[in-house]
Amino acid sequence: MSKQIVIIGAGGHGKVVADIVMLSGDTVLGFLDDGKALGETVCGIPVLGPVSAYVHFPDVWFLVAVGDGTLRERLVSRMNGVKWYTAIHPTAVISPMETEIGEGTVVMANAVVNPCARIGSHCIINTGAIVEHDNEIGYFSHISVGAKLGGTVKIGEKTWVGIGAAIKNNVTVCGDCVIGAGAVVVRDITVPGTYTGTPARKIR
Ligand SMILES: CC(C)(COP(=O)(O)OP(=O)(O)OC[C@H]1O[C@@H](n2cnc3c(N)ncnc32)[C@H](O)[C@@H]1OP(=O)(O)O)[C@@H](O)C(=O)NCCC(=O)NCCS
């Protein structure tokens, strides 16, 4: 049966999530966004009020569509007792072999999730990203457009892997890291921070 979805966040990421929901045959009722006025529309979809208005929609499914992992976590923690929608684009390739995808997670167009990969809740697997076999992705993490994770990579909670970055197989990246666009991570990262370049080094 078709589900009714309210999306938290009416920015660019929210638009992409709305597209995925509709392509999946479900219905987008509208956005909740503290930065937009009630009655505004975004890509023809209405803004239904601020985030606190979620209490007026008891029977729908929600998804927090905000790129920043820390803000995403804060918003999720404000919304007690709701049903979280998991959005998977019809062109994403998700292995049926023991893969797990947590609630509230988004898997975008042409992303690949291979066998035994485990993705936590409220993550973003962005357009064309590759999550290889036996990967573990911590909750609220973001694997950006075209990023590639080799086999048996572990990514900690709230870590953001930038656009086109690559993580070598068997490498672990701890939580609360930013891996810069195009970086290549060849060794474990155990200290939270921002890492760029090839091989990736800590810049702060
Ligand atoms: C790594 C990153 C977070 C740093 O951002 P920032 O804190 O604003 O840093 P700055 O832009 O001030 O750059 C600091 C220095 O790092 C360098 N740098 C920044 N990003 C870099 C990258 N990805 N690779 C190599 N060097 C980088 C800058 O050239 C600058 O060097 P300098 O001091 O010699 O001039 C950011 O550049 C980045 O790569 N973000 C990822 C964006 C992305 O993937 N978006 C995906 C959306 S799906």
Coordinates of N, CA and C and ligand atoms in Angstrom, one line a residue:
M1 N 0.8 -1.2 0.0 CA 0.0 0.0 0.0 C 0.9 1.2 0.0
S2 N 0.4 2.2 -0.7 CA 1.2 3.5 -0.9 C 1.3 4.2 0.5
K3 N 2.5 4.8 0.8 CA 2.7 5.5 2.1 C 2.6 7.0 1.9
Q4 N 2.2 7.7 2.9 CA 2.2 9.2 2.8 C 3.4 9.7 3.7
I5 N 4.2 10.5 3.0 CA 5.5 11.0 3.6 C 5.5 12.5 3.8
V6 N 6.0 12.9 5.0 CA 6.4 14.3 5.2 C 7.9 14.4 5.3
I7 N 8.5 15.3 4.6 CA 9.9 15.4 4.5 C 10.4 16.6 5.4
I8 N 11.3 16.4 6.3 CA 11.8 17.5 7.1 C 13.0 18.1 6.4
G9 N 12.9 19.3 5.9 CA 14.0 20.0 5.2 C 13.6 20.1 3.7
A10 N 13.4 21.4 3.3 CA 12.9 21.7 1.9 C 14.1 22.2 1.1
G11 N 15.3 21.9 1.4 CA 16.4 22.3 0.6 C 16.7 21.4 -0.6
G12 N 17.9 21.4 -1.1 CA 18.3 20.6 -2.3 C 18.1 19.1 -2.0
H13 N 18.6 18.7 -0.8 CA 18.5 17.3 -0.5 C 17.1 16.9 -0.3
G14 N 16.3 17.7 0.3 CA 14.8 17.4 0.4 C 14.2 17.2 -1.0
K15 N 14.6 18.0 -2.0 CA 14.0 17.9 -3.3 C 14.3 16.5 -3.9
V16 N 15.6 16.0 -3.7 CA 16.0 14.7 -4.2 C 15.2 13.6 -3.5
V17 N 15.1 13.8 -2.2 CA 14.3 12.7 -1.4 C 12.9 12.7 -1.9
A18 N 12.3 13.9 -2.2 CA 10.9 13.9 -2.7 C 10.8 13.2 -4.0
D19 N 11.8 13.4 -4.8 CA 11.8 12.7 -6.1 C 11.8 11.2 -5.9
I20 N 12.7 10.7 -5.0 CA 12.8 9.3 -4.8 C 11.5 8.7 -4.2
V21 N 10.9 9.4 -3.3 CA 9.6 9.0 -2.7 C 8.6 8.8 -3.8
M22 N 8.4 9.8 -4.7 CA 7.4 9.7 -5.7 C 7.7 8.6 -6.8
L23 N 9.0 8.5 -7.1 CA 9.4 7.4 -8.0 C 9.2 6.0 -7.4
S24 N 9.1 5.9 -6.1 CA 8.9 4.7 -5.4 C 7.4 4.4 -5.3
G25 N 6.6 5.3 -5.8 CA 5.1 5.0 -5.8 C 4.4 5.5 -4.5
D26 N 5.2 6.2 -3.7 CA 4.6 6.7 -2.5 C 4.2 8.2 -2.7
T27 N 3.6 8.8 -1.7 CA 3.0 10.2 -1.8 C 3.8 11.1 -0.9
V28 N 4.2 12.3 -1.4 CA 4.8 13.3 -0.6 C 3.7 14.3 -0.2
L29 N 3.4 14.4 1.1 CA 2.4 15.3 1.5 C 2.9 16.7 1.5
G30 N 4.2 16.9 1.9 CA 4.8 18.2 1.9 C 6.1 18.2 2.7
F31 N 6.6 19.4 2.9 CA 7.8 19.6 3.7 C 7.5 20.3 5.0
L32 N 8.3 20.0 6.0 CA 8.3 20.9 7.2 C 9.7 21.5 7.3
D33 N 9.8 22.8 7.5 CA 11.1 23.5 7.4 C 11.0 24.8 8.2
D34 N 11.8 25.0 9.2 CA 11.8 26.2 10.0 C 12.2 27.4 9.3
G35 N 12.8 27.3 8.1 CA 13.3 28.4 7.4 C 12.4 28.8 6.2
K36 N 11.2 28.2 6.1 CA 10.3 28.5 5.0 C 9.0 28.9 5.5
A37 N 8.2 29.7 4.7 CA 6.9 30.1 5.2 C 5.8 29.1 4.8
L38 N 4.9 28.9 5.7 CA 3.7 28.0 5.5 C 3.0 28.5 4.2
G39 N 2.8 27.6 3.3 CA 2.1 27.9 2.0 C 3.0 28.1 0.9
E40 N 4.3 28.3 1.2 CA 5.3 28.3 0.1 C 5.3 27.0 -0.6
T41 N 5.8 26.9 -1.9 CA 6.0 25.6 -2.5 C 7.4 25.5 -2.9
V42 N 7.9 24.2 -3.0 CA 9.2 23.9 -3.4 C 9.1 22.8 -4.5
C43 N 9.4 23.1 -5.7 CA 9.2 22.2 -6.8 C 7.7 21.7 -6.8
G44 N 6.8 22.6 -6.5 CA 5.4 22.3 -6.6 C 4.9 21.6 -5.4
I45 N 5.8 21.3 -4.4 CA 5.3 20.6 -3.2 C 5.2 21.6 -2.0
P46 N 4.1 21.6 -1.3 CA 3.8 22.6 -0.3 C 4.7 22.5 1.0
V47 N 5.0 23.6 1.6 CA 5.6 23.7 2.9 C 4.4 23.7 3.9
L48 N 4.4 22.7 4.8 CA 3.3 22.5 5.7 C 3.5 23.2 7.0
G49 N 4.7 23.8 7.3 CA 4.9 24.5 8.6 C 6.3 24.2 9.0
P50 N 6.6 24.6 10.3 CA 7.9 24.4 10.9 C 8.0 22.9 11.3
V51 N 9.2 22.5 11.7 CA 9.4 21.1 12.1 C 8.5 20.7 13.3
S52 N 8.3 21.7 14.2 CA 7.4 21.3 15.4 C 6.0 20.9 15.0
A53 N 5.6 21.2 13.8 CA 4.2 20.8 13.3 C 4.1 19.3 13.0
Y54 N 5.2 18.6 13.2 CA 5.1 17.2 12.9 C 4.1 16.5 13.7
V55 N 3.8 17.0 14.9 CA 2.8 16.4 15.8 C 1.4 16.4 15.2
H56 N 1.1 17.3 14.2 CA -0.2 17.3 13.6 C -0.3 16.3 12.5
F57 N 0.7 15.4 12.3 CA 0.6 14.4 11.2 C 0.9 13.0 11.9
P58 N -0.1 12.5 12.6 CA 0.2 11.3 13.4 C 0.3 10.0 12.6
D59 N -0.3 10.0 11.4 CA -0.3 8.7 10.7 C 0.7 8.6 9.5
V60 N 1.5 9.6 9.3 CA 2.4 9.6 8.1 C 3.8 9.1 8.5
W61 N 4.6 8.9 7.5 CA 6.0 8.5 7.6 C 6.8 9.8 7.4
F62 N 7.9 9.8 8.2 CA 8.8 11.0 8.1 C 10.2 10.6 7.6
L63 N 10.9 11.6 7.0 CA 12.3 11.4 6.7 C 13.0 12.7 6.9
V64 N 14.1 12.8 7.6 CA 14.9 14.0 7.8 C 15.8 14.1 6.6
A65 N 15.6 15.1 5.8 CA 16.4 15.3 4.6 C 17.3 16.5 4.7
V66 N 18.3 16.4 5.6 CA 19.2 17.5 5.9 C 20.6 16.9 5.8
G67 N 21.4 17.6 5.0 CA 22.8 17.0 4.7 C 23.7 16.9 5.9
D68 N 23.6 17.9 6.8 CA 24.5 18.0 7.9 C 24.1 16.9 8.9
G69 N 25.1 16.0 9.2 CA 24.7 14.8 10.1 C 24.4 15.2 11.5
T70 N 25.1 16.2 12.0 CA 24.8 16.6 13.4 C 23.4 17.2 13.5
L71 N 23.1 18.1 12.5 CA 21.7 18.7 12.5 C 20.6 17.6 12.3
R72 N 21.0 16.6 11.4 CA 20.0 15.5 11.2 C 19.8 14.8 12.5
E73 N 20.8 14.5 13.2 CA 20.6 13.8 14.5 C 19.8 14.6 15.5
R74 N 20.0 15.9 15.5 CA 19.3 16.8 16.4 C 17.8 16.8 16.1
L75 N 17.5 16.9 14.8 CA 16.1 16.9 14.4 C 15.4 15.5 14.6
V76 N 16.1 14.4 14.4 CA 15.6 13.1 14.6 C 15.3 13.0 16.1
S77 N 16.2 13.5 17.0 CA 16.0 13.3 18.4 C 14.8 14.1 18.9
R78 N 14.4 15.2 18.2 CA 13.3 16.0 18.6 C 11.9 15.3 18.3
M79 N 12.0 14.4 17.4 CA 10.7 13.8 16.9 C 10.4 12.4 17.4
N80 N 9.9 12.4 18.7 CA 9.7 11.2 19.3 C 8.5 10.4 18.8
G81 N 8.6 9.1 18.7 CA 7.5 8.2 18.4 C 7.0 8.3 17.0
V82 N 7.8 8.7 16.0 CA 7.3 8.8 14.6 C 7.8 7.6 13.9
K83 N 7.1 7.3 12.7 CA 7.6 6.3 11.8 C 8.6 6.8 10.8
W84 N 9.7 6.2 10.7 CA 10.7 6.7 9.8 C 10.7 6.0 8.4
Y85 N 10.7 6.8 7.4 CA 10.6 6.2 6.0 C 12.1 6.0 5.5
T86 N 12.3 4.9 4.8 CA 13.6 4.6 4.2 C 13.4 4.8 2.7
A87 N 14.2 5.7 2.1 CA 14.0 6.0 0.7 C 15.1 5.3 -0.2
I88 N 14.7 4.5 -1.1 CA 15.6 3.8 -2.0 C 15.2 4.1 -3.4
H89 N 16.1 4.8 -4.2 CA 15.8 5.1 -5.6 C 15.7 3.8 -6.4
P90 N 14.7 3.7 -7.3 CA 14.5 2.5 -8.1 C 15.7 2.0 -8.9
T91 N 16.7 2.9 -9.2 CA 17.8 2.5 -9.9 C 19.0 2.1 -9.0
A92 N 18.8 2.2 -7.7 CA 19.9 1.8 -6.8 C 20.0 0.3 -6.8
V93 N 21.2 -0.3 -6.7 CA 21.4 -1.7 -6.8 C 21.7 -2.2 -5.3
I94 N 20.7 -2.8 -4.7 CA 20.9 -3.3 -3.3 C 20.9 -4.8 -3.3
S95 N 22.0 -5.4 -2.9 CA 22.1 -6.9 -2.9 C 21.1 -7.4 -1.9
P96 N 20.4 -8.5 -2.3 CA 19.5 -9.1 -1.3 C 20.2 -10.0 -0.3
M97 N 21.5 -10.1 -0.5 CA 22.3 -11.1 0.4 C 22.7 -10.4 1.7
E98 N 21.9 -10.5 2.7 CA 22.2 -10.1 4.0 C 22.7 -8.6 4.1
T99 N 22.1 -7.7 3.3 CA 22.4 -6.3 3.4 C 21.3 -5.8 4.4
E100 N 21.8 -4.7 5.2 CA 20.8 -4.1 6.1 C 20.9 -2.6 5.9
I101 N 19.7 -2.0 5.8 CA 19.6 -0.5 5.6 C 18.7 0.0 6.7
G102 N 19.3 0.9 7.5 CA 18.5 1.4 8.7 C 17.4 2.3 8.3
E103 N 16.5 2.5 9.3 CA 15.3 3.4 9.0 C 15.8 4.8 8.8
G104 N 15.1 5.6 8.0 CA 15.4 7.0 7.8 C 16.6 7.2 6.9
T105 N 17.1 6.1 6.3 CA 18.3 6.3 5.4 C 17.8 6.5 4.0
V106 N 18.6 7.2 3.2 CA 18.3 7.5 1.8 C 19.4 6.8 0.9
V107 N 19.0 6.1 -0.1 CA 19.9 5.5 -1.0 C 19.5 6.1 -2.4
M108 N 20.4 6.9 -3.0 CA 20.1 7.6 -4.2 C 20.3 6.9 -5.5
A109 N 20.0 7.5 -6.6 CA 20.1 6.9 -7.9 C 21.5 6.3 -8.2
N110 N 21.5 5.1 -8.8 CA 22.7 4.4 -9.2 C 23.7 4.1 -8.1
A111 N 23.3 4.2 -6.9 CA 24.2 3.8 -5.8 C 24.2 2.3 -5.8
V112 N 25.3 1.7 -5.3 CA 25.4 0.2 -5.2 C 25.7 -0.2 -3.8
V113 N 24.9 -1.1 -3.3 CA 25.2 -1.7 -1.9 C 25.3 -3.2 -2.1
N114 N 26.5 -3.7 -1.8 CA 26.8 -5.1 -2.1 C 26.6 -6.0 -0.9
P115 N 26.7 -7.3 -1.1 CA 26.3 -8.3 -0.1 C 26.9 -8.0 1.3
C116 N 26.1 -8.2 2.3 CA 26.5 -8.2 3.7 C 26.9 -6.8 4.2
A117 N 26.6 -5.8 3.4 CA 26.9 -4.4 3.9 C 25.8 -4.0 4.9
R118 N 26.2 -3.3 5.9 CA 25.2 -2.9 6.9 C 25.3 -1.4 7.1
I119 N 24.2 -0.7 6.8 CA 24.1 0.7 6.8 C 23.2 1.1 7.9
G120 N 23.6 2.0 8.8 CA 22.8 2.4 10.0 C 21.7 3.3 9.6
S121 N 21.0 3.8 10.6 CA 19.8 4.6 10.4 C 20.2 6.0 10.1
H122 N 19.3 6.7 9.3 CA 19.4 8.1 9.0 C 20.8 8.5 8.3
C123 N 21.2 7.5 7.5 CA 22.4 7.8 6.6 C 22.0 8.3 5.2
I124 N 23.0 8.8 4.5 CA 22.8 9.2 3.1 C 23.8 8.4 2.3
I125 N 23.3 7.6 1.3 CA 24.2 7.0 0.4 C 23.8 7.7 -0.9
N126 N 24.7 8.7 -1.3 CA 24.4 9.6 -2.3 C 24.5 9.0 -3.8
T127 N 24.2 9.8 -4.7 CA 24.1 9.4 -6.1 C 25.4 8.7 -6.6
G128 N 25.3 7.5 -7.1 CA 26.4 6.8 -7.6 C 27.5 6.3 -6.6
A129 N 27.2 6.4 -5.3 CA 28.1 6.0 -4.4 C 28.2 4.4 -4.3
I130 N 29.4 3.9 -4.0 CA 29.6 2.4 -4.0 C 29.9 2.0 -2.5
V131 N 29.0 1.2 -2.0 CA 29.2 0.6 -0.7 C 29.4 -0.9 -0.9
E132 N 30.7 -1.3 -0.7 CA 31.1 -2.7 -1.1 C 30.7 -3.7 0.0
H133 N 31.0 -4.9 -0.4 CA 30.6 -6.1 0.5 C 31.2 -5.9 1.9
D134 N 30.4 -6.3 2.9 CA 30.8 -6.3 4.3 C 31.1 -4.9 4.9
N135 N 30.7 -3.8 4.2 CA 30.9 -2.5 4.8 C 30.0 -2.3 6.0
E136 N 30.5 -1.5 6.9 CA 29.6 -1.1 8.1 C 29.6 0.4 8.1
I137 N 28.4 1.0 8.0 CA 28.3 2.5 7.9 C 27.5 2.9 9.2
G138 N 28.1 3.7 10.0 CA 27.5 4.1 11.3 C 26.4 5.1 11.0
Y139 N 25.5 5.2 12.0 CA 24.3 6.0 11.8 C 24.7 7.5 11.6
F140 N 23.8 8.2 10.9 CA 23.9 9.6 10.5 C 25.2 9.9 9.6
S141 N 25.7 8.9 9.0 CA 26.9 9.2 8.1 C 26.4 9.5 6.7
H142 N 27.3 10.0 5.9 CA 26.9 10.5 4.6 C 28.0 10.0 3.6
I143 N 27.7 9.2 2.7 CA 28.7 8.8 1.6 C 28.2 9.6 0.4
S144 N 29.1 10.6 0.0 CA 28.7 11.6 -1.0 C 28.7 11.0 -2.4
V145 N 28.2 11.9 -3.3 CA 28.1 11.5 -4.7 C 29.4 10.9 -5.2
G146 N 29.3 9.7 -5.8 CA 30.4 9.0 -6.4 C 31.5 8.6 -5.5
A147 N 31.3 8.6 -4.2 CA 32.4 8.1 -3.3 C 32.4 6.6 -3.4
K148 N 33.6 6.0 -3.2 CA 33.7 4.5 -3.3 C 34.4 4.0 -2.0
L149 N 33.7 3.0 -1.5 CA 34.3 2.3 -0.3 C 34.6 0.9 -0.7
G150 N 35.9 0.5 -0.5 CA 36.3 -0.9 -0.9 C 35.6 -1.9 0.1
G151 N 35.9 -3.2 -0.1 CA 35.3 -4.2 0.7 C 35.7 -4.1 2.2
T152 N 34.8 -4.5 3.1 CA 35.1 -4.5 4.5 C 35.6 -3.2 5.1
V153 N 35.1 -2.1 4.5 CA 35.4 -0.8 5.1 C 34.4 -0.5 6.2
K154 N 34.9 0.1 7.3 CA 34.0 0.6 8.4 C 34.0 2.1 8.5
I155 N 32.8 2.7 8.5 CA 32.7 4.1 8.7 C 32.0 4.4 10.0
G156 N 32.5 5.2 10.8 CA 31.9 5.5 12.1 C 30.7 6.5 12.0
E157 N 30.1 6.7 13.2 CA 28.9 7.5 13.2 C 29.2 9.0 12.8
K158 N 28.2 9.5 12.1 CA 28.3 11.0 11.7 C 29.5 11.3 10.9
T159 N 30.1 10.4 10.2 CA 31.2 10.7 9.4 C 30.7 11.0 8.0
W160 N 31.3 12.0 7.4 CA 30.9 12.5 6.0 C 32.1 12.2 5.1
V161 N 31.9 11.3 4.1 CA 32.8 11.0 3.1 C 32.5 11.8 1.9
G162 N 33.4 12.7 1.5 CA 33.1 13.7 0.5 C 33.0 13.2 -0.9
I163 N 32.6 14.0 -1.8 CA 32.3 13.6 -3.2 C 33.5 13.0 -3.9
G164 N 33.4 11.9 -4.5 CA 34.5 11.2 -5.2 C 35.6 10.7 -4.4
A165 N 35.5 10.7 -3.1 CA 36.5 10.2 -2.2 C 36.6 8.6 -2.3
A166 N 37.7 8.0 -2.0 CA 37.8 6.6 -2.1 C 38.4 6.1 -0.7
I167 N 37.9 5.0 -0.2 CA 38.4 4.4 1.0 C 38.9 3.0 0.6
K168 N 40.2 2.8 0.9 CA 40.7 1.5 0.5 C 40.1 0.3 1.3
N169 N 40.0 -0.9 0.7 CA 39.4 -2.0 1.3 C 40.1 -2.3 2.7
N170 N 39.3 -2.8 3.6 CA 39.7 -3.2 5.0 C 40.1 -2.0 5.9
V171 N 39.8 -0.7 5.5 CA 40.2 0.4 6.3 C 39.0 0.8 7.1
T172 N 39.3 1.3 8.4 CA 38.3 1.8 9.3 C 38.5 3.3 9.5
V173 N 37.4 4.1 9.3 CA 37.4 5.5 9.6 C 36.5 5.7 10.8
C174 N 37.0 6.4 11.8 CA 36.2 6.5 13.0 C 35.1 7.6 12.8
G175 N 34.2 7.7 13.8 CA 33.1 8.6 13.8 C 33.6 10.1 13.8
D176 N 32.7 11.0 13.4 CA 32.9 12.5 13.5 C 34.1 12.9 12.6
C177 N 34.2 12.3 11.5 CA 35.3 12.7 10.5 C 34.6 13.4 9.3
V178 N 35.4 14.2 8.6 CA 35.1 14.7 7.3 C 36.2 14.2 6.4
I179 N 35.9 13.5 5.4 CA 36.9 13.1 4.4 C 36.6 14.0 3.2
G180 N 37.6 14.8 2.8 CA 37.4 15.8 1.8 C 37.1 15.2 0.4
A181 N 36.6 16.0 -0.4 CA 36.3 15.6 -1.8 C 37.5 15.1 -2.5
G182 N 37.4 14.0 -3.1 CA 38.5 13.4 -3.9 C 39.7 12.8 -3.1
A183 N 39.5 12.7 -1.8 CA 40.6 12.2 -0.9 C 40.7 10.7 -1.1
V184 N 41.9 10.1 -0.9 CA 42.0 8.6 -0.9 C 42.5 8.2 0.5
V185 N 41.8 7.5 1.2 CA 42.1 7.0 2.5 C 42.7 5.6 2.4
V186 N 44.0 5.5 2.8 CA 44.7 4.2 2.6 C 45.0 3.5 4.0
R187 N 44.8 4.3 5.1 CA 45.1 3.7 6.4 C 43.9 4.0 7.3
D188 N 43.8 3.2 8.4 CA 42.8 3.5 9.4 C 42.9 5.0 9.9
I189 N 41.7 5.6 10.1 CA 41.7 6.9 10.8 C 41.0 6.7 12.1
T190 N 41.7 7.0 13.2 CA 41.2 6.8 14.6 C 40.9 8.0 15.3
V191 N 41.3 9.2 14.8 CA 41.1 10.5 15.5 C 40.1 11.3 14.6
P192 N 39.0 11.8 15.3 CA 38.0 12.6 14.5 C 38.7 13.8 14.0
G193 N 38.3 14.3 12.8 CA 38.9 15.5 12.2 C 38.6 15.5 10.7
T194 N 39.2 16.5 10.0 CA 39.0 16.6 8.6 C 40.3 16.2 7.9
Y195 N 40.1 15.3 6.9 CA 41.2 14.7 6.2 C 41.1 14.9 4.7
T196 N 42.2 15.3 4.0 CA 42.1 15.6 2.6 C 43.3 15.0 1.9
G197 N 43.2 14.9 0.6 CA 44.4 14.6 -0.3 C 44.6 13.1 -0.5
T198 N 45.7 12.8 -1.2 CA 46.1 11.4 -1.5 C 47.5 11.2 -1.2
P199 N 47.8 10.3 -0.2 CA 46.9 9.7 0.7 C 46.4 10.7 1.7
A200 N 45.2 10.5 2.2 CA 44.5 11.5 3.0 C 45.3 11.8 4.3
R201 N 45.4 13.1 4.6 CA 46.1 13.5 5.8 C 45.2 14.5 6.6
K202 N 45.4 14.6 7.9 CA 44.5 15.4 8.7 C 44.9 16.9 8.5
I203 N 43.9 17.7 8.2 CA 44.2 19.2 8.0 C 43.7 19.9 9.2
R204 N 42.8 19.3 10.0 CA 42.4 19.9 11.3 C 41.6 19.0 12.1
Ligands
LIG1 C1 37.6 19.2 3.2 C2 36.7 20.3 3.3 C3 35.5 19.9 4.2 C4 37.4 21.5 3.8 O1 36.5 22.6 3.8 P1 36.9 24.0 4.6 O2 37.0 23.6 6.0 O3 36.0 25.0 4.2 O4 38.4 24.2 4.1 P2 39.0 25.3 3.1 O5 38.1 25.4 1.9 O6 39.2 26.6 3.9 O7 40.4 24.7 2.7 C5 41.5 24.6 3.6 C6 42.7 24.1 2.8 O8 42.4 22.7 2.4 C7 42.5 22.6 1.0 N1 41.4 21.7 0.6 C8 40.1 21.9 0.9 N2 39.4 20.8 0.4 C9 40.3 20.0 -0.1 C10 40.1 18.7 -0.8 N3 39.0 18.1 -0.9 N4 41.3 18.1 -1.2 C11 42.5 18.7 -1.1 N5 42.7 19.9 -0.5 C12 41.6 20.5 0.0 C13 42.2 24.0 0.5 O9 42.8 24.2 -0.8 C14 42.9 24.8 1.5 O10 44.3 24.8 1.3 P3 45.2 26.1 1.6 O11 45.1 26.4 3.1 O12 46.6 25.6 1.2 O13 44.7 27.2 0.8 C15 36.0 20.7 1.9 O14 36.8 21.4 1.0 C16 35.5 19.4 1.2 O15 36.2 18.7 0.4 N6 34.2 19.2 1.4 C17 33.5 18.1 0.8 C18 32.4 18.6 -0.1 C19 31.6 17.5 -0.7 O16 32.1 16.4 -0.9 N7 30.3 17.7 -0.9 C20 29.5 16.6 -1.4 C21 28.1 16.9 -1.5 S1 27.2 15.4 -2.1

